[in-house]
Amino acid sequence: MIHFVGAGPGAEDLITVRGETLLKRADVVVYAGSLVNPAHLARTKAGCDIHDSASMTLEQVMDVMIPAAKAGKTVVRLHTGDPSIYGAIREQMDWLDAQGIDYEVCPGVSSFCGAAAALRAEYTLPDVSQTVILSRMAGRTPVPERESIRSLAAHGSTMVLFLSSGMLGKLSAELIAGGYAPETPAAIVYKATWPDEKVIRTTVAGLEQAAKENGITKTALITVGGFLGDSYERSKLYDPSFTHGCREASR
Ligand code: SAH
């Protein structure tokens, strides 16, 4: 069996209990070395065969995992954050399906959740935004035109941008062209939940300068929107005058 496992955003104790159990059992681990905290590898048993996929192709990853799975070994494919977000797992799963090899996915804590924790923020504030857009600037991987930052920005919702910290001048321009005021609050979260995590609060217009001043070029998320500001409405859920399935209004 092959297990795709989300390693979480960085901190070594932010892997799930299930993910840790699988790592402890694994005979073979293929981990995304560019972002997965190597401390997770200390959980593996003696003799575990460990590969860093950073320098491997899809073909090479399959050449390691498939023979191991066929030999009845437990294989863990360890991805950063949650594997469903920019994890390139679909192409691996399709390959395994074509070979008739079974697999499972164990979710992880995505870095966008780690970033909210670092910011001590709530992405979905009543009266501010009830929507979180996860996206990225087009890089070598293109983004469909209908999902350009400019068009997504028109919603004025909370936005979390992955894989974009090397293009912040362009990102700001696109966000502003889409409708965010230049002074809309924004934050850069570098290495969320890692020991060297950095949180930089700025504005949409100030993103590039803020990253430059702090020497940040990668492993960062950009968060944008009124959720980083000071005004919002209280929730209905905990409002004394609001009745719902689990509680009668008390006044
Ligand atoms: N599957 C991952 C995302 C992989 S794409 C997840 O769920 O988080 C890689 C991008 O994710 C990086 O370029 C960066 O934008 C972001 N990222 C991953 N880990 C991060 C962290 N700890 N802090 C900030 N950004 C992170």
PDB file of N, CA, C and O in Angstrom, residues 86 133-138 143-156 159-162 164 167 170-180 204 224:
ATOM      1  N   TYR A  86      -1.537  22.178  -4.486  1.00  0.00           N
ATOM      2  CA  TYR A  86      -0.281  22.256  -5.225  1.00  0.00           C
ATOM      3  C   TYR A  86       0.656  21.092  -4.877  1.00  0.00           C
ATOM      4  O   TYR A  86       1.866  21.272  -4.746  1.00  0.00           O
ATOM      5  N   ILE A 133     -10.135  32.731  -0.868  1.00  0.00           N
ATOM      6  CA  ILE A 133      -9.645  32.306  -2.185  1.00  0.00           C
ATOM      7  C   ILE A 133      -8.188  31.886  -2.032  1.00  0.00           C
ATOM      8  O   ILE A 133      -7.353  32.666  -1.574  1.00  0.00           O
ATOM      9  N   LEU A 134      -7.909  30.634  -2.371  1.00  0.00           N
ATOM     10  CA  LEU A 134      -6.528  30.140  -2.385  1.00  0.00           C
ATOM     11  C   LEU A 134      -6.083  30.155  -3.836  1.00  0.00           C
ATOM     12  O   LEU A 134      -6.719  29.520  -4.682  1.00  0.00           O
ATOM     13  N   SER A 135      -5.032  30.875  -4.144  1.00  0.00           N
ATOM     14  CA  SER A 135      -4.590  30.905  -5.528  1.00  0.00           C
ATOM     15  C   SER A 135      -3.103  31.219  -5.592  1.00  0.00           C
ATOM     16  O   SER A 135      -2.392  31.136  -4.568  1.00  0.00           O
ATOM     17  N   ARG A 136      -2.643  31.551  -6.779  1.00  0.00           N
ATOM     18  CA  ARG A 136      -1.232  31.829  -7.007  1.00  0.00           C
ATOM     19  C   ARG A 136      -1.100  32.712  -8.233  1.00  0.00           C
ATOM     20  O   ARG A 136      -1.986  32.771  -9.073  1.00  0.00           O
ATOM     21  N   MET A 137       0.044  33.382  -8.324  1.00  0.00           N
ATOM     22  CA  MET A 137       0.372  34.072  -9.572  1.00  0.00           C
ATOM     23  C   MET A 137       0.789  33.018 -10.586  1.00  0.00           C
ATOM     24  O   MET A 137       1.350  31.977 -10.222  1.00  0.00           O
ATOM     25  N   ALA A 138       0.543  33.304 -11.842  1.00  0.00           N
ATOM     26  CA  ALA A 138       1.056  32.410 -12.878  1.00  0.00           C
ATOM     27  C   ALA A 138       2.571  32.484 -12.860  1.00  0.00           C
ATOM     28  O   ALA A 138       3.153  33.566 -12.723  1.00  0.00           O
ATOM     29  N   VAL A 143      -1.787  29.833 -15.108  1.00  0.00           N
ATOM     30  CA  VAL A 143      -3.066  29.870 -14.393  1.00  0.00           C
ATOM     31  C   VAL A 143      -4.134  30.215 -15.440  1.00  0.00           C
ATOM     32  O   VAL A 143      -3.916  31.127 -16.249  1.00  0.00           O
ATOM     33  N   PRO A 144      -5.269  29.496 -15.455  1.00  0.00           N
ATOM     34  CA  PRO A 144      -6.308  29.842 -16.434  1.00  0.00           C
ATOM     35  C   PRO A 144      -6.688  31.325 -16.336  1.00  0.00           C
ATOM     36  O   PRO A 144      -6.808  31.857 -15.228  1.00  0.00           O
ATOM     37  N   GLU A 145      -6.879  31.979 -17.481  1.00  0.00           N
ATOM     38  CA  GLU A 145      -7.138  33.417 -17.536  1.00  0.00           C
ATOM     39  C   GLU A 145      -8.310  33.819 -16.630  1.00  0.00           C
ATOM     40  O   GLU A 145      -8.278  34.847 -15.953  1.00  0.00           O
ATOM     41  N   ARG A 146      -9.358  32.984 -16.599  1.00  0.00           N
ATOM     42  CA  ARG A 146     -10.528  33.348 -15.788  1.00  0.00           C
ATOM     43  C   ARG A 146     -10.211  33.353 -14.292  1.00  0.00           C
ATOM     44  O   ARG A 146     -11.017  33.793 -13.481  1.00  0.00           O
ATOM     45  N   GLU A 147      -9.031  32.826 -13.914  1.00  0.00           N
ATOM     46  CA  GLU A 147      -8.606  32.825 -12.506  1.00  0.00           C
ATOM     47  C   GLU A 147      -7.450  33.784 -12.275  1.00  0.00           C
ATOM     48  O   GLU A 147      -6.695  33.621 -11.323  1.00  0.00           O
ATOM     49  N   SER A 148      -7.288  34.761 -13.150  1.00  0.00           N
ATOM     50  CA  SER A 148      -6.192  35.705 -12.941  1.00  0.00           C
ATOM     51  C   SER A 148      -6.389  36.401 -11.596  1.00  0.00           C
ATOM     52  O   SER A 148      -7.522  36.547 -11.122  1.00  0.00           O
ATOM     53  N   ILE A 149      -5.299  36.823 -10.977  1.00  0.00           N
ATOM     54  CA  ILE A 149      -5.386  37.513  -9.686  1.00  0.00           C
ATOM     55  C   ILE A 149      -6.329  38.713  -9.810  1.00  0.00           C
ATOM     56  O   ILE A 149      -7.151  38.971  -8.930  1.00  0.00           O
ATOM     57  N   ARG A 150      -6.217  39.404 -10.937  1.00  0.00           N
ATOM     58  CA  ARG A 150      -7.053  40.576 -11.163  1.00  0.00           C
ATOM     59  C   ARG A 150      -8.549  40.217 -11.085  1.00  0.00           C
ATOM     60  O   ARG A 150      -9.329  40.905 -10.430  1.00  0.00           O
ATOM     61  N   SER A 151      -8.947  39.124 -11.717  1.00  0.00           N
ATOM     62  CA  SER A 151     -10.374  38.795 -11.706  1.00  0.00           C
ATOM     63  C   SER A 151     -10.798  38.242 -10.337  1.00  0.00           C
ATOM     64  O   SER A 151     -11.901  38.519  -9.860  1.00  0.00           O
ATOM     65  N   LEU A 152      -9.932  37.486  -9.687  1.00  0.00           N
ATOM     66  CA  LEU A 152     -10.286  36.975  -8.351  1.00  0.00           C
ATOM     67  C   LEU A 152     -10.361  38.133  -7.345  1.00  0.00           C
ATOM     68  O   LEU A 152     -11.182  38.116  -6.425  1.00  0.00           O
ATOM     69  N   ALA A 153      -9.495  39.125  -7.528  1.00  0.00           N
ATOM     70  CA  ALA A 153      -9.457  40.257  -6.599  1.00  0.00           C
ATOM     71  C   ALA A 153     -10.769  41.031  -6.614  1.00  0.00           C
ATOM     72  O   ALA A 153     -11.126  41.690  -5.626  1.00  0.00           O
ATOM     73  N   ALA A 154     -11.497  40.949  -7.725  1.00  0.00           N
ATOM     74  CA  ALA A 154     -12.757  41.691  -7.839  1.00  0.00           C
ATOM     75  C   ALA A 154     -13.752  41.288  -6.751  1.00  0.00           C
ATOM     76  O   ALA A 154     -14.665  42.047  -6.420  1.00  0.00           O
ATOM     77  N   HIS A 155     -13.602  40.107  -6.159  1.00  0.00           N
ATOM     78  CA  HIS A 155     -14.513  39.672  -5.086  1.00  0.00           C
ATOM     79  C   HIS A 155     -14.245  40.406  -3.772  1.00  0.00           C
ATOM     80  O   HIS A 155     -15.102  40.408  -2.890  1.00  0.00           O
ATOM     81  N   GLY A 156     -13.054  40.948  -3.608  1.00  0.00           N
ATOM     82  CA  GLY A 156     -12.724  41.644  -2.360  1.00  0.00           C
ATOM     83  C   GLY A 156     -12.732  40.731  -1.147  1.00  0.00           C
ATOM     84  O   GLY A 156     -12.847  41.174  -0.005  1.00  0.00           O
ATOM     85  N   MET A 159      -7.900  36.621   0.555  1.00  0.00           N
ATOM     86  CA  MET A 159      -7.103  35.860  -0.423  1.00  0.00           C
ATOM     87  C   MET A 159      -5.817  35.356   0.216  1.00  0.00           C
ATOM     88  O   MET A 159      -5.199  36.054   1.020  1.00  0.00           O
ATOM     89  N   VAL A 160      -5.450  34.141  -0.127  1.00  0.00           N
ATOM     90  CA  VAL A 160      -4.171  33.576   0.311  1.00  0.00           C
ATOM     91  C   VAL A 160      -3.434  33.113  -0.941  1.00  0.00           C
ATOM     92  O   VAL A 160      -3.945  32.281  -1.689  1.00  0.00           O
ATOM     93  N   LEU A 161      -2.266  33.689  -1.160  1.00  0.00           N
ATOM     94  CA  LEU A 161      -1.521  33.393  -2.382  1.00  0.00           C
ATOM     95  C   LEU A 161      -0.294  32.545  -2.092  1.00  0.00           C
ATOM     96  O   LEU A 161       0.565  32.934  -1.293  1.00  0.00           O
ATOM     97  N   PHE A 162      -0.267  31.403  -2.734  1.00  0.00           N
ATOM     98  CA  PHE A 162       0.864  30.474  -2.669  1.00  0.00           C
ATOM     99  C   PHE A 162       1.844  30.821  -3.800  1.00  0.00           C
ATOM    100  O   PHE A 162       1.469  31.452  -4.797  1.00  0.00           O
ATOM    101  N   SER A 164       4.054  32.680  -4.843  1.00  0.00           N
ATOM    102  CA  SER A 164       4.053  33.983  -5.518  1.00  0.00           C
ATOM    103  C   SER A 164       5.017  34.980  -4.902  1.00  0.00           C
ATOM    104  O   SER A 164       5.058  36.135  -5.338  1.00  0.00           O
ATOM    105  N   MET A 167       7.236  37.450  -6.915  1.00  0.00           N
ATOM    106  CA  MET A 167       6.592  38.315  -7.935  1.00  0.00           C
ATOM    107  C   MET A 167       5.688  39.342  -7.272  1.00  0.00           C
ATOM    108  O   MET A 167       4.558  39.572  -7.712  1.00  0.00           O
ATOM    109  N   LYS A 170       4.320  42.666  -9.157  1.00  0.00           N
ATOM    110  CA  LYS A 170       3.262  42.335 -10.115  1.00  0.00           C
ATOM    111  C   LYS A 170       1.987  41.922  -9.368  1.00  0.00           C
ATOM    112  O   LYS A 170       0.871  42.282  -9.770  1.00  0.00           O
ATOM    113  N   LEU A 171       2.172  41.177  -8.279  1.00  0.00           N
ATOM    114  CA  LEU A 171       1.001  40.745  -7.501  1.00  0.00           C
ATOM    115  C   LEU A 171       0.227  41.958  -6.983  1.00  0.00           C
ATOM    116  O   LEU A 171      -1.004  42.031  -7.120  1.00  0.00           O
ATOM    117  N   SER A 172       0.950  42.933  -6.400  1.00  0.00           N
ATOM    118  CA  SER A 172       0.283  44.146  -5.891  1.00  0.00           C
ATOM    119  C   SER A 172      -0.483  44.837  -7.004  1.00  0.00           C
ATOM    120  O   SER A 172      -1.642  45.229  -6.834  1.00  0.00           O
ATOM    121  N   ALA A 173       0.181  44.993  -8.153  1.00  0.00           N
ATOM    122  CA  ALA A 173      -0.447  45.708  -9.272  1.00  0.00           C
ATOM    123  C   ALA A 173      -1.736  44.995  -9.704  1.00  0.00           C
ATOM    124  O   ALA A 173      -2.758  45.634  -9.958  1.00  0.00           O
ATOM    125  N   GLU A 174      -1.682  43.664  -9.741  1.00  0.00           N
ATOM    126  CA  GLU A 174      -2.860  42.888 -10.145  1.00  0.00           C
ATOM    127  C   GLU A 174      -3.984  42.992  -9.111  1.00  0.00           C
ATOM    128  O   GLU A 174      -5.160  43.112  -9.457  1.00  0.00           O
ATOM    129  N   LEU A 175      -3.614  42.948  -7.840  1.00  0.00           N
ATOM    130  CA  LEU A 175      -4.623  43.044  -6.775  1.00  0.00           C
ATOM    131  C   LEU A 175      -5.323  44.396  -6.836  1.00  0.00           C
ATOM    132  O   LEU A 175      -6.550  44.492  -6.689  1.00  0.00           O
ATOM    133  N   ILE A 176      -4.525  45.446  -7.070  1.00  0.00           N
ATOM    134  CA  ILE A 176      -5.081  46.802  -7.116  1.00  0.00           C
ATOM    135  C   ILE A 176      -5.928  46.970  -8.382  1.00  0.00           C
ATOM    136  O   ILE A 176      -7.047  47.486  -8.332  1.00  0.00           O
ATOM    137  N   ALA A 177      -5.426  46.452  -9.485  1.00  0.00           N
ATOM    138  CA  ALA A 177      -6.199  46.538 -10.741  1.00  0.00           C
ATOM    139  C   ALA A 177      -7.535  45.806 -10.595  1.00  0.00           C
ATOM    140  O   ALA A 177      -8.539  46.176 -11.207  1.00  0.00           O
ATOM    141  N   GLY A 178      -7.552  44.769  -9.776  1.00  0.00           N
ATOM    142  CA  GLY A 178      -8.780  43.992  -9.578  1.00  0.00           C
ATOM    143  C   GLY A 178      -9.762  44.639  -8.625  1.00  0.00           C
ATOM    144  O   GLY A 178     -10.923  44.225  -8.546  1.00  0.00           O
ATOM    145  N   GLY A 179      -9.292  45.629  -7.844  1.00  0.00           N
ATOM    146  CA  GLY A 179     -10.251  46.335  -6.997  1.00  0.00           C
ATOM    147  C   GLY A 179      -9.874  46.542  -5.540  1.00  0.00           C
ATOM    148  O   GLY A 179     -10.563  47.258  -4.823  1.00  0.00           O
ATOM    149  N   TYR A 180      -8.803  45.914  -5.053  1.00  0.00           N
ATOM    150  CA  TYR A 180      -8.397  46.194  -3.661  1.00  0.00           C
ATOM    151  C   TYR A 180      -7.781  47.594  -3.596  1.00  0.00           C
ATOM    152  O   TYR A 180      -6.965  47.953  -4.451  1.00  0.00           O
ATOM    153  N   VAL A 204      -1.453  46.092   0.674  1.00  0.00           N
ATOM    154  CA  VAL A 204      -1.360  45.534  -0.679  1.00  0.00           C
ATOM    155  C   VAL A 204      -0.264  46.256  -1.464  1.00  0.00           C
ATOM    156  O   VAL A 204       0.559  45.632  -2.131  1.00  0.00           O
ATOM    157  N   VAL A 224      -4.261  38.586   2.107  1.00  0.00           N
ATOM    158  CA  VAL A 224      -4.780  39.903   1.752  1.00  0.00           C
ATOM    159  C   VAL A 224      -6.225  40.016   2.193  1.00  0.00           C
ATOM    160  O   VAL A 224      -6.998  39.063   2.048  1.00  0.00           O
TER     161      VAL A 224
END
